[in-house]
Coordinates of C-alpha atoms in Angstrom, one line a residue:
Chain A
M1205 CA 236.4 45.7 22.5
S1206 CA 235.2 48.6 23.6
K1207 CA 237.4 52.4 23.0
S1208 CA 236.5 52.7 27.1
P1209 CA 239.5 52.7 28.8
V1210 CA 240.7 48.9 29.8
V1211 CA 240.8 47.9 33.6
I1212 CA 241.5 44.7 33.6
E1213 CA 243.9 43.1 31.1
L1214 CA 246.2 39.6 32.0
N1215 CA 249.7 39.8 29.4
G1216 CA 250.4 36.5 28.2
V1217 CA 249.6 34.9 32.1
T1218 CA 250.8 31.9 33.3
K1219 CA 250.2 30.2 36.4
Q1220 CA 252.1 27.3 37.6
F1221 CA 252.0 24.6 40.9
G1222 CA 254.6 22.7 40.4
R1223 CA 254.2 21.3 36.9
F1224 CA 251.0 21.6 36.6
K1225 CA 250.0 25.0 34.2
A1226 CA 246.9 25.9 36.3
V1227 CA 246.9 28.8 33.4
A1228 CA 248.5 29.1 30.4
D1229 CA 249.4 32.1 28.3
A1230 CA 246.6 33.8 29.1
T1231 CA 245.7 37.5 27.6
V1232 CA 242.6 39.4 27.8
A1233 CA 241.9 43.5 28.0
I1234 CA 238.2 44.3 29.4
A1235 CA 236.9 48.0 28.8
K1236 CA 235.2 49.9 31.6
G1237 CA 231.4 48.9 31.1
E1238 CA 232.0 45.3 30.0
V1239 CA 230.1 43.0 31.7
V1240 CA 231.8 39.7 30.8
G1241 CA 230.9 36.1 31.5
F1242 CA 234.2 33.5 32.7
V1243 CA 233.5 30.2 31.6
G1244 CA 234.3 26.9 31.0
A1245 CA 234.6 23.3 33.5
N1246 CA 235.8 22.4 36.3
G1247 CA 239.5 23.2 36.8
A1248 CA 239.7 24.9 33.6
G1249 CA 241.4 27.8 35.3
K1250 CA 239.1 30.5 36.1
T1251 CA 239.3 30.8 39.9
T1252 CA 242.9 30.8 39.8
T1253 CA 242.9 33.4 37.5
I1254 CA 240.1 35.4 39.4
S1255 CA 242.4 34.5 42.5
M1256 CA 245.5 36.5 40.3
M1257 CA 243.4 39.2 39.5
L1258 CA 243.1 40.0 43.4
G1259 CA 246.8 39.3 43.9
F1260 CA 246.0 36.6 45.7
L1261 CA 248.0 34.9 43.4
G1262 CA 251.3 35.7 41.9
A1263 CA 251.3 35.2 38.6
T1264 CA 254.5 32.7 37.2
K1265 CA 255.1 34.5 34.1
G1266 CA 253.3 37.4 32.2
E1267 CA 251.3 40.1 33.9
V1268 CA 247.9 40.8 35.4
R1269 CA 246.8 45.0 35.8
L1270 CA 244.3 46.5 37.4
F1271 CA 243.1 50.1 36.5
G1272 CA 246.9 50.2 34.4
E1273 CA 248.1 49.4 38.2
T1274 CA 250.7 45.4 37.8
I1275 CA 248.5 43.6 40.5
R1276 CA 251.1 41.8 43.3
P1277 CA 250.4 39.8 46.0
Q1278 CA 252.2 42.9 47.9
T1279 CA 250.4 45.8 47.2
A1280 CA 247.1 44.1 45.7
H1281 CA 245.7 45.9 49.2
R1282 CA 245.7 49.4 47.5
L1283 CA 243.2 48.6 44.7
H1284 CA 240.4 46.5 46.5
G1285 CA 239.0 49.5 47.6
R1286 CA 237.8 50.0 44.4
I1287 CA 236.7 46.4 44.0
G1288 CA 234.0 44.3 45.0
Y1289 CA 234.8 40.5 45.5
A1290 CA 232.0 37.7 45.9
S1291 CA 232.8 34.0 45.1
G1292 CA 230.6 30.8 45.6
D1293 CA 232.2 29.2 48.2
M1294 CA 233.4 32.2 50.0
E1295 CA 234.3 31.7 53.4
L1296 CA 233.1 34.9 55.7
P1297 CA 233.5 35.2 59.7
L1298 CA 231.2 31.9 60.7
N1299 CA 231.5 34.1 64.4
L1300 CA 230.2 37.6 63.2
T1301 CA 226.7 38.4 62.0
G1302 CA 226.3 39.6 58.3
K1303 CA 225.7 43.1 60.1
Q1304 CA 229.1 42.9 62.1
Y1305 CA 231.0 41.9 58.8
L1306 CA 229.2 44.1 56.4
T1307 CA 230.3 47.1 59.6
F1308 CA 234.3 45.7 59.5
L1309 CA 234.3 45.8 55.8
L1310 CA 232.7 49.8 55.9
H1311 CA 235.4 50.6 58.2
Q1312 CA 237.7 48.8 56.1
S1313 CA 236.9 50.6 53.3
N1314 CA 237.1 53.5 54.3
T1315 CA 233.8 55.2 52.2
K1316 CA 230.5 56.8 52.9
E1317 CA 229.1 55.4 49.7
S1318 CA 226.8 52.6 51.1
R1319 CA 224.2 50.8 48.7
L1320 CA 223.2 48.7 51.9
A1321 CA 219.7 49.9 52.2
E1322 CA 219.3 49.2 48.7
L1323 CA 220.8 45.7 48.9
I1324 CA 219.0 45.2 51.5
Q1325 CA 215.5 45.7 49.8
R1326 CA 216.5 44.1 47.0
L1327 CA 218.7 41.0 48.5
S1328 CA 216.8 40.6 51.4
P1329 CA 220.0 39.5 53.6
Q1330 CA 219.4 38.3 57.2
L1331 CA 222.0 40.6 58.9
D1332 CA 221.3 39.9 62.5
K1333 CA 222.0 36.3 62.9
K1334 CA 225.4 34.9 63.4
I1335 CA 226.4 33.6 59.5
G1336 CA 227.9 30.0 60.9
K1337 CA 223.9 29.6 61.0
L1338 CA 222.1 30.7 58.2
S1339 CA 221.7 29.1 55.2
R1340 CA 224.6 28.8 52.1
G1341 CA 221.7 30.5 50.1
N1342 CA 221.7 33.6 52.5
R1343 CA 225.5 33.5 53.4
Q1344 CA 225.6 33.7 49.8
K1345 CA 223.2 36.7 49.9
I1346 CA 225.2 38.6 52.1
A1347 CA 228.5 38.4 50.2
L1348 CA 226.6 39.5 47.2
V1349 CA 225.9 42.4 49.4
A1350 CA 229.3 42.9 50.8
A1351 CA 230.3 43.1 46.9
F1352 CA 228.0 45.3 46.2
V1353 CA 228.6 47.4 49.0
T1354 CA 230.3 49.6 48.7
N1355 CA 229.7 50.5 44.9
P1356 CA 232.7 49.9 43.9
D1357 CA 234.3 50.5 39.9
V1358 CA 235.2 46.5 38.9
L1359 CA 232.9 43.5 40.3
I1360 CA 234.7 40.1 40.2
L1361 CA 232.5 37.3 41.1
D1362 CA 233.6 34.1 41.2
E1363 CA 230.1 31.9 40.5
P1364 CA 228.4 35.0 42.7
T1365 CA 224.4 32.8 42.1
S1366 CA 226.0 29.2 43.2
G1367 CA 223.4 28.5 46.3
L1368 CA 220.9 30.9 45.2
D1369 CA 217.5 29.9 44.9
P1370 CA 216.1 31.3 40.8
A1371 CA 213.9 34.7 42.2
M1372 CA 217.7 35.4 44.1
Q1373 CA 219.3 34.7 41.4
E1374 CA 217.0 37.2 39.6
A1375 CA 217.6 39.5 41.5
F1376 CA 221.0 39.3 41.3
L1377 CA 221.0 39.4 37.0
A1378 CA 219.0 42.9 37.8
L1379 CA 221.6 44.0 40.2
V1380 CA 224.4 43.0 37.1
R1381 CA 222.5 44.9 34.9
D1382 CA 221.6 48.6 37.1
T1383 CA 225.9 47.9 38.4
Q1384 CA 226.0 47.9 34.3
A1385 CA 224.4 51.3 33.6
N1386 CA 226.1 53.3 35.9
G1387 CA 229.4 52.2 34.4
K1388 CA 230.9 49.8 36.0
T1389 CA 232.4 46.7 35.1
V1390 CA 231.5 43.0 36.1
F1391 CA 233.3 39.9 35.4
M1392 CA 232.1 37.1 36.5
S1393 CA 232.8 33.2 36.0
S1394 CA 229.8 31.2 36.1
H1395 CA 228.2 27.6 35.3
Y1396 CA 225.5 28.6 34.2
L1397 CA 225.6 29.0 30.7
Q1398 CA 221.8 31.0 30.1
E1399 CA 223.1 33.4 33.1
V1400 CA 226.1 34.4 31.1
M1401 CA 224.1 34.7 28.1
D1402 CA 221.4 37.2 30.0
A1403 CA 223.6 39.0 31.5
C1404 CA 226.8 39.2 29.9
S1405 CA 227.9 41.8 26.6
R1406 CA 231.2 39.4 26.3
V1407 CA 232.1 35.6 27.0
I1408 CA 235.5 34.3 27.2
L1409 CA 236.1 30.5 27.7
M1410 CA 238.6 29.1 29.2
H1411 CA 239.8 25.5 28.8
N1412 CA 242.4 23.2 30.8
G1413 CA 244.2 27.1 31.4
K1414 CA 244.0 28.2 28.3
I1415 CA 241.3 31.0 26.8
I1416 CA 239.9 29.2 23.8
L1417 CA 237.0 31.5 22.6
D1418 CA 236.6 35.1 23.3
K1419 CA 233.4 37.1 21.5
L1420 CA 230.8 39.5 22.2
T1421 CA 227.9 37.7 23.4
D1422 CA 225.7 38.8 20.4
E1423 CA 228.5 37.9 17.9
L1424 CA 228.1 34.5 19.1
L1425 CA 223.8 34.7 19.1
T1426 CA 224.7 36.3 15.7
Q1427 CA 227.1 33.1 14.2
G1428 CA 225.0 30.8 16.1
G1429 CA 221.8 31.1 14.3
K1430 CA 218.6 29.9 15.5
H1431 CA 217.9 26.1 16.4
I1432 CA 214.8 24.8 14.5
T1433 CA 212.9 21.4 15.0
I1434 CA 209.5 20.6 13.5
K1435 CA 207.9 17.7 13.4
S1436 CA 205.7 16.4 10.3
A1437 CA 203.4 13.0 9.9
Y1438 CA 205.0 13.5 5.7
R1439 CA 207.6 11.9 5.7
P1440 CA 209.6 13.1 2.0
T1441 CA 209.6 16.5 4.3
K1442 CA 213.4 18.6 2.2
P1443 CA 215.0 20.6 4.6
P1444 CA 215.7 24.4 3.5
K1445 CA 218.4 25.9 1.3
K1446 CA 220.2 27.1 4.1
A1447 CA 219.8 25.0 6.7
E1448 CA 222.9 23.6 8.3
E1449 CA 223.7 20.7 10.7
V1450 CA 220.1 19.0 9.1
E1451 CA 219.5 16.0 11.5
T1452 CA 216.0 13.8 11.1
S1453 CA 214.4 10.9 12.9
F1454 CA 211.7 8.8 12.0
E1455 CA 209.8 7.5 15.2
D1456 CA 205.9 6.3 15.1
G1457 CA 205.3 7.8 11.8
L1458 CA 206.4 11.3 12.6
L1459 CA 209.5 12.8 11.2
T1460 CA 211.8 14.8 13.4
M1461 CA 213.9 17.1 11.4
K1462 CA 216.2 20.0 13.6
F1463 CA 218.3 22.5 11.7
V1464 CA 220.9 25.3 12.6
Y1465 CA 219.4 28.7 10.6
K1466 CA 222.1 30.9 10.6
T1467 CA 220.6 34.0 9.0
D1468 CA 216.8 35.9 10.1
V1469 CA 213.7 32.9 10.4
A1470 CA 211.7 35.1 8.5
E1471 CA 212.5 33.4 5.4
L1472 CA 211.1 30.2 6.7
Q1473 CA 208.0 31.1 6.4
S1474 CA 207.1 30.0 2.6
W1475 CA 209.0 26.9 3.9
L1476 CA 207.3 26.3 6.3
A1477 CA 203.6 26.6 4.9
A1478 CA 205.1 24.6 2.6
V1479 CA 205.4 21.6 4.1
K1480 CA 202.9 19.1 4.9
Q1481 CA 200.7 17.5 7.9
L1482 CA 203.4 20.3 10.0
K1483 CA 202.7 18.9 13.5
D1484 CA 204.9 21.1 15.7
V1485 CA 207.9 24.1 15.1
E1486 CA 210.3 24.8 17.8
I1487 CA 212.7 27.9 17.2
S1488 CA 215.1 28.3 19.9
E1489 CA 218.1 30.2 20.6
Y1490 CA 222.4 29.7 19.9
N1491 CA 223.2 26.9 22.2
L1492 CA 226.1 28.1 23.9
E1493 CA 226.8 24.9 25.6
E1494 CA 226.7 23.1 22.0
T1495 CA 229.1 25.3 21.1
F1496 CA 231.5 25.0 24.3
K1497 CA 231.6 21.2 23.5
S1498 CA 232.1 21.4 20.1
L1499 CA 235.1 23.8 21.1
Y1500 CA 236.3 21.6 23.8
E1501 CA 237.0 18.2 21.4
A1502 CA 238.6 20.5 19.4
E1503 CA 240.6 21.6 21.4
E1504 CA 241.4 17.9 23.1
T1505 CA 242.1 17.1 19.2
A1506 CA 244.2 19.6 18.8
Chain B
M468 CA 233.9 47.3 67.5
M469 CA 234.7 46.1 64.5
R470 CA 236.5 49.1 63.3
S471 CA 240.3 46.8 62.6
V472 CA 241.7 43.3 62.2
Y473 CA 242.8 44.0 65.9
L474 CA 239.8 44.7 67.3
K475 CA 238.2 41.6 65.2
T476 CA 240.7 39.2 66.0
L477 CA 239.8 40.1 70.0
Y478 CA 236.2 39.3 69.7
D479 CA 236.9 36.5 67.6
K480 CA 239.2 34.9 70.7
R481 CA 237.5 36.5 73.4
Y482 CA 236.6 32.7 74.5
F483 CA 239.8 31.9 74.5
L484 CA 240.8 35.0 76.6
F485 CA 238.2 34.2 79.1
G486 CA 239.2 31.1 79.5
W487 CA 243.2 31.0 79.7
T488 CA 243.1 33.3 82.1
I489 CA 240.9 31.9 84.5
A490 CA 243.0 29.3 83.5
F491 CA 246.2 31.1 85.1
A492 CA 244.8 33.1 87.7
A493 CA 243.5 28.9 89.1
I494 CA 247.1 27.6 88.6
A495 CA 248.7 30.8 90.5
A496 CA 245.8 31.0 92.8
L497 CA 246.5 27.0 94.0
L498 CA 250.3 27.0 94.2
A499 CA 250.1 30.5 96.2
S500 CA 247.5 28.4 98.8
F501 CA 250.6 25.4 98.8
Y502 CA 253.2 28.0 100.3
P503 CA 252.2 27.6 104.1
A504 CA 252.5 23.8 104.0
M505 CA 256.2 24.8 102.1
H506 CA 257.2 27.2 104.4
Q507 CA 256.2 25.4 108.2
D508 CA 257.8 22.3 106.5
G509 CA 261.2 22.0 106.3
A510 CA 261.4 18.4 106.1
I511 CA 259.9 18.8 102.5
D512 CA 262.8 21.5 101.4
E513 CA 265.1 19.2 102.4
L514 CA 263.5 16.5 100.5
L515 CA 263.7 18.5 97.8
K516 CA 267.6 19.0 97.7
S517 CA 268.4 15.8 98.4
M518 CA 266.7 14.5 95.2
P519 CA 268.8 13.7 92.1
A520 CA 269.6 16.2 89.8
A521 CA 267.4 15.5 86.8
F522 CA 264.8 15.0 89.4
Q523 CA 264.9 18.4 90.7
G524 CA 265.2 19.8 87.4
L525 CA 261.0 18.7 86.6
I526 CA 260.0 20.4 89.3
G527 CA 261.5 23.7 89.4
S528 CA 264.5 25.5 90.3
L529 CA 265.0 24.4 94.6
A530 CA 264.8 27.8 96.3
D531 CA 264.6 28.6 99.4
L532 CA 260.9 27.5 99.8
S533 CA 261.0 29.4 104.0
R534 CA 260.4 32.4 101.9
F535 CA 257.8 33.2 99.2
D536 CA 259.6 35.3 96.4
T537 CA 262.0 32.4 95.6
Y538 CA 259.1 29.9 96.6
I539 CA 256.2 31.4 94.2
A540 CA 259.5 31.9 91.4
S541 CA 260.6 28.0 91.9
Q542 CA 257.5 26.4 91.8
L543 CA 255.4 28.4 89.5
F544 CA 257.3 30.7 87.3
D545 CA 260.3 28.3 87.0
I546 CA 259.4 25.0 84.8
R547 CA 255.5 25.0 84.7
M548 CA 254.7 28.5 83.8
P549 CA 257.2 29.1 81.7
L550 CA 255.7 25.4 80.1
I551 CA 251.8 25.7 79.9
A552 CA 252.1 29.3 78.8
G553 CA 254.4 28.1 75.9
I554 CA 251.5 25.5 75.0
M555 CA 248.4 28.4 75.4
A556 CA 251.1 30.6 73.2
I557 CA 251.8 27.7 71.0
I558 CA 248.0 27.1 70.1
L559 CA 247.2 31.1 69.9
G560 CA 249.9 31.6 67.4
I561 CA 248.9 28.3 65.4
G562 CA 245.4 30.2 65.5
L563 CA 245.2 33.2 64.6
S564 CA 247.8 32.0 61.1
V565 CA 247.0 29.2 60.4
N566 CA 243.4 28.5 61.2
D567 CA 242.0 31.2 58.9
E568 CA 243.9 30.8 55.9
E569 CA 242.6 26.5 56.3
K570 CA 239.2 28.1 56.7
G571 CA 239.5 29.9 53.5
E572 CA 238.3 33.4 55.5
L573 CA 241.9 35.1 54.5
R574 CA 240.9 35.6 51.1
T575 CA 238.3 37.2 52.1
V576 CA 239.6 39.7 54.6
L577 CA 242.6 40.1 52.0
S578 CA 240.0 40.4 49.3
L579 CA 239.2 43.7 51.1
P580 CA 241.6 46.8 51.4
I581 CA 243.5 45.3 54.4
G582 CA 247.2 44.9 53.5
R583 CA 249.2 42.3 54.5
T584 CA 251.8 43.6 56.7
K585 CA 248.8 45.4 58.5
L586 CA 246.9 42.3 58.6
L587 CA 249.6 40.4 60.1
V588 CA 251.1 43.0 62.6
Q589 CA 247.4 43.6 63.8
K590 CA 247.2 40.2 64.9
W591 CA 250.0 40.0 66.4
F592 CA 249.2 42.6 68.8
A593 CA 246.1 40.7 69.5
M594 CA 247.9 38.4 70.6
L595 CA 250.3 40.3 72.9
T596 CA 247.1 41.9 74.3
I597 CA 245.5 38.5 75.2
M598 CA 249.1 37.1 76.5
V599 CA 249.0 40.7 78.7
V600 CA 245.9 39.8 80.0
V601 CA 246.7 36.1 80.6
V602 CA 249.3 37.6 82.4
L603 CA 247.8 39.4 84.5
G604 CA 245.2 37.2 85.4
M605 CA 248.1 35.2 86.7
V606 CA 249.3 37.8 88.8
A607 CA 245.5 38.3 90.5
G608 CA 245.3 35.0 90.9
M609 CA 248.4 34.9 93.0
Y610 CA 247.4 37.8 94.7
A611 CA 243.4 36.9 95.4
V612 CA 245.2 34.5 97.5
L613 CA 247.8 36.6 99.6
P614 CA 245.4 37.0 102.6
F615 CA 244.7 34.2 103.5
I616 CA 248.1 33.8 103.4
D617 CA 248.9 35.4 106.5
I618 CA 253.1 34.5 106.4
A619 CA 253.4 35.0 102.7
S620 CA 253.9 39.1 101.3
I621 CA 255.8 39.6 97.9
E622 CA 257.6 42.6 96.9
P623 CA 255.5 44.2 93.7
D624 CA 259.1 44.6 91.5
V625 CA 259.5 41.3 92.2
V626 CA 256.4 40.4 90.5
V627 CA 256.5 42.8 87.9
R628 CA 259.9 40.9 87.0
L629 CA 258.7 37.8 86.8
S630 CA 255.4 38.8 85.1
A631 CA 257.3 41.0 82.2
M632 CA 259.7 37.5 81.4
T633 CA 256.5 35.2 81.7
L634 CA 255.2 37.7 79.3
L635 CA 258.4 37.5 77.1
I636 CA 258.5 33.6 76.9
M637 CA 255.1 33.5 76.3
V638 CA 255.3 36.0 73.4
T639 CA 258.3 34.1 71.9
F640 CA 256.5 30.6 72.0
G641 CA 253.6 32.2 70.5
T642 CA 255.4 34.2 67.8
I643 CA 257.0 30.7 66.2
P644 CA 253.7 28.8 65.0
F645 CA 252.8 32.7 64.5
A646 CA 255.4 33.1 61.6
V647 CA 255.7 29.6 60.8
G648 CA 251.5 29.5 59.9
F649 CA 251.7 32.8 58.3
A650 CA 255.0 32.0 56.4
S651 CA 253.9 29.0 55.5
G652 CA 250.2 28.8 55.9
R653 CA 250.6 24.9 56.5
R654 CA 249.6 24.1 60.0
A655 CA 251.8 21.2 60.0
A656 CA 255.0 23.1 59.8
A657 CA 253.9 25.5 62.9
T658 CA 252.7 23.0 65.2
G659 CA 255.5 20.7 64.3
I660 CA 258.3 23.2 64.6
S661 CA 257.1 25.0 68.1
I662 CA 256.5 21.5 69.3
L663 CA 259.8 20.4 68.9
I664 CA 261.0 24.1 70.4
I665 CA 258.9 23.5 73.4
I666 CA 260.0 20.0 73.9
G667 CA 263.2 20.4 73.3
S668 CA 263.7 23.4 75.4
F669 CA 261.9 21.5 77.9
I670 CA 264.7 18.5 77.5
L671 CA 267.4 20.6 77.8
S672 CA 266.7 22.5 80.3
T673 CA 265.4 19.8 82.7
F674 CA 267.9 17.0 82.0
G675 CA 270.5 19.3 81.1
Q676 CA 271.1 19.3 84.7
A677 CA 272.3 15.6 85.1
V678 CA 273.4 14.5 81.5
D679 CA 277.1 16.1 80.3
W680 CA 277.2 16.3 76.7
L681 CA 273.1 17.5 77.0
S682 CA 274.3 20.5 79.3
D683 CA 276.8 21.6 77.0
Y684 CA 273.2 22.5 74.3
E685 CA 271.6 24.1 77.2
K686 CA 271.5 27.6 75.9
L687 CA 269.3 26.2 72.7
S688 CA 266.7 25.8 75.0
L689 CA 264.4 29.2 75.3
L690 CA 263.3 28.2 78.8
H691 CA 267.5 28.0 79.7
Y692 CA 267.2 32.4 79.4
F693 CA 263.8 32.4 81.5
P694 CA 266.2 31.5 85.5
A695 CA 262.9 32.3 88.1
V696 CA 264.5 32.4 91.1
D697 CA 267.8 34.4 89.8
I698 CA 265.1 37.4 88.9
V699 CA 264.1 37.2 91.8
K700 CA 267.5 37.7 93.5
D701 CA 269.6 39.7 90.8
G702 CA 266.8 41.0 88.7
I703 CA 266.3 40.7 84.5
Q704 CA 269.6 40.1 82.7
A705 CA 269.4 42.1 79.7
S706 CA 271.1 39.4 77.9
D707 CA 268.3 36.8 79.0
A708 CA 265.4 39.7 77.6
L709 CA 267.1 40.4 74.6
V710 CA 267.7 36.6 73.4
F711 CA 263.7 36.8 73.7
A712 CA 263.2 40.0 71.9
I713 CA 265.7 38.6 68.8
V714 CA 263.9 35.7 67.9
T715 CA 260.7 37.5 68.7
I716 CA 261.7 40.5 66.7
G717 CA 263.4 38.2 63.7
L718 CA 260.8 35.8 63.6
L719 CA 258.3 38.5 62.8
A720 CA 260.3 40.2 60.6
A721 CA 261.2 36.8 58.4
S722 CA 257.4 36.2 58.3
I723 CA 255.9 39.6 57.4
V724 CA 258.1 39.0 54.4
I725 CA 257.3 35.8 53.2
F726 CA 253.7 36.6 53.7
R727 CA 253.7 39.3 51.6
G728 CA 254.3 37.4 48.9
R729 CA 253.3 33.7 48.6
D730 CA 249.9 32.9 47.2
I731 CA 247.3 32.1 49.6
A732 CA 245.6 29.1 49.2

């Protein structure tokens, strides 16, 4: 996807638990500086894939490489100094304060580079209380500070915003954008598709352990077009020529017409002007969720 | 304080360390304080010696109760202390190995630049440190009551020998669940195997003295290698210490090899 060096690589990776194949033949290459959204339903295999990237799990087949080095449970720690990790269900040491945990982390990382002051300002974590006494959202803030504090080359984040309030989600997304601007790589799984569309330059979709979509976000948006909904009191309204997936309904004397328009919406100006008794027009971005649903259905059928 | 896994583990276990040190000191002090009664009443000595062999095994070796060193060896170190030490060691070994993985904290720690071998070894040394402190607490408890027992005195080298062997058996008992826990990640396996070994050892050592067919297997008991009264009289047998060392080092090495390569839940 990019000419920058590849920092995360999965080559035909399979992970099997007994007879259950959690990840099947996954192949992905992520270049330096990319922000990749990793999406899929619960149980799709996202966390298992991330666990293999970090060396918590070994691949049954295939190879996981980070910074060009094969990741194995025995040696993964050698690369962890260059990786920041946080997950939505991360279990931090409950009997330590946030400050004690970060002190421990910084000693292990043996780094002099610390973004702690900046991160405290941006995420406002409570560092003086025992982690066990904090709310889920406040624990998550500490997990995020821990992931970013050493300014790592790669951030691997597994549903990082779960438990955060909207303001903190926004602060996190701003942090991701700044991180990308500094040339760092971010690989994040998320359930929030809008978050992925807002923050990520590339989207990978996993379903039943298989990667079923891997595209640049811009490509997806262009390919998907815009969703147009008009309401008119005049029933025999015809859709524009290039409209796709047209759906019409008539209720309480009001016609509702929905369609997808994949070329420039400015072209619709003359068509809209011609619609009689136009009551409302709504133009929305490409709906990633619906595309994913259709991809899931196609995969299930196959 | 939070500079290493070793220091973090000691910090995590500070209440455990405090509680068990007090408990061991109290047990040692209590048993030492009974000495005047045992010493002055020869009838107790006679009574104990007249008991059936199986019952004698349960209450410890019957040594000369007129001497404090053999009294303390038989009544504190022979069966009670190794058993209590074993129970404490098993609780500690399980706590240090499977607890973090069950809670999900092991993944958090392993996401940092900490090797699995380093993590395991530092935790083991933290366990060893806790055990050293607990044993020192036991010795301190015993010495604390000596001024109140005018008739009692004990050679420091006897105390060193008994304490060293207590520490060895404690470390061995602790390493069993520690190693099984790290190797398997399963509490049930770590607990089951450890309890089987400690209860098996207890049965073989106590009833082995009276039941012929059991006595053939007495050497399978870890308690067999801690003959407290003999240690007072003849010193530590190198072969006994070697058994504990081999079991401990063997289990530790095997657990490192397995833990390094296995999946973390």
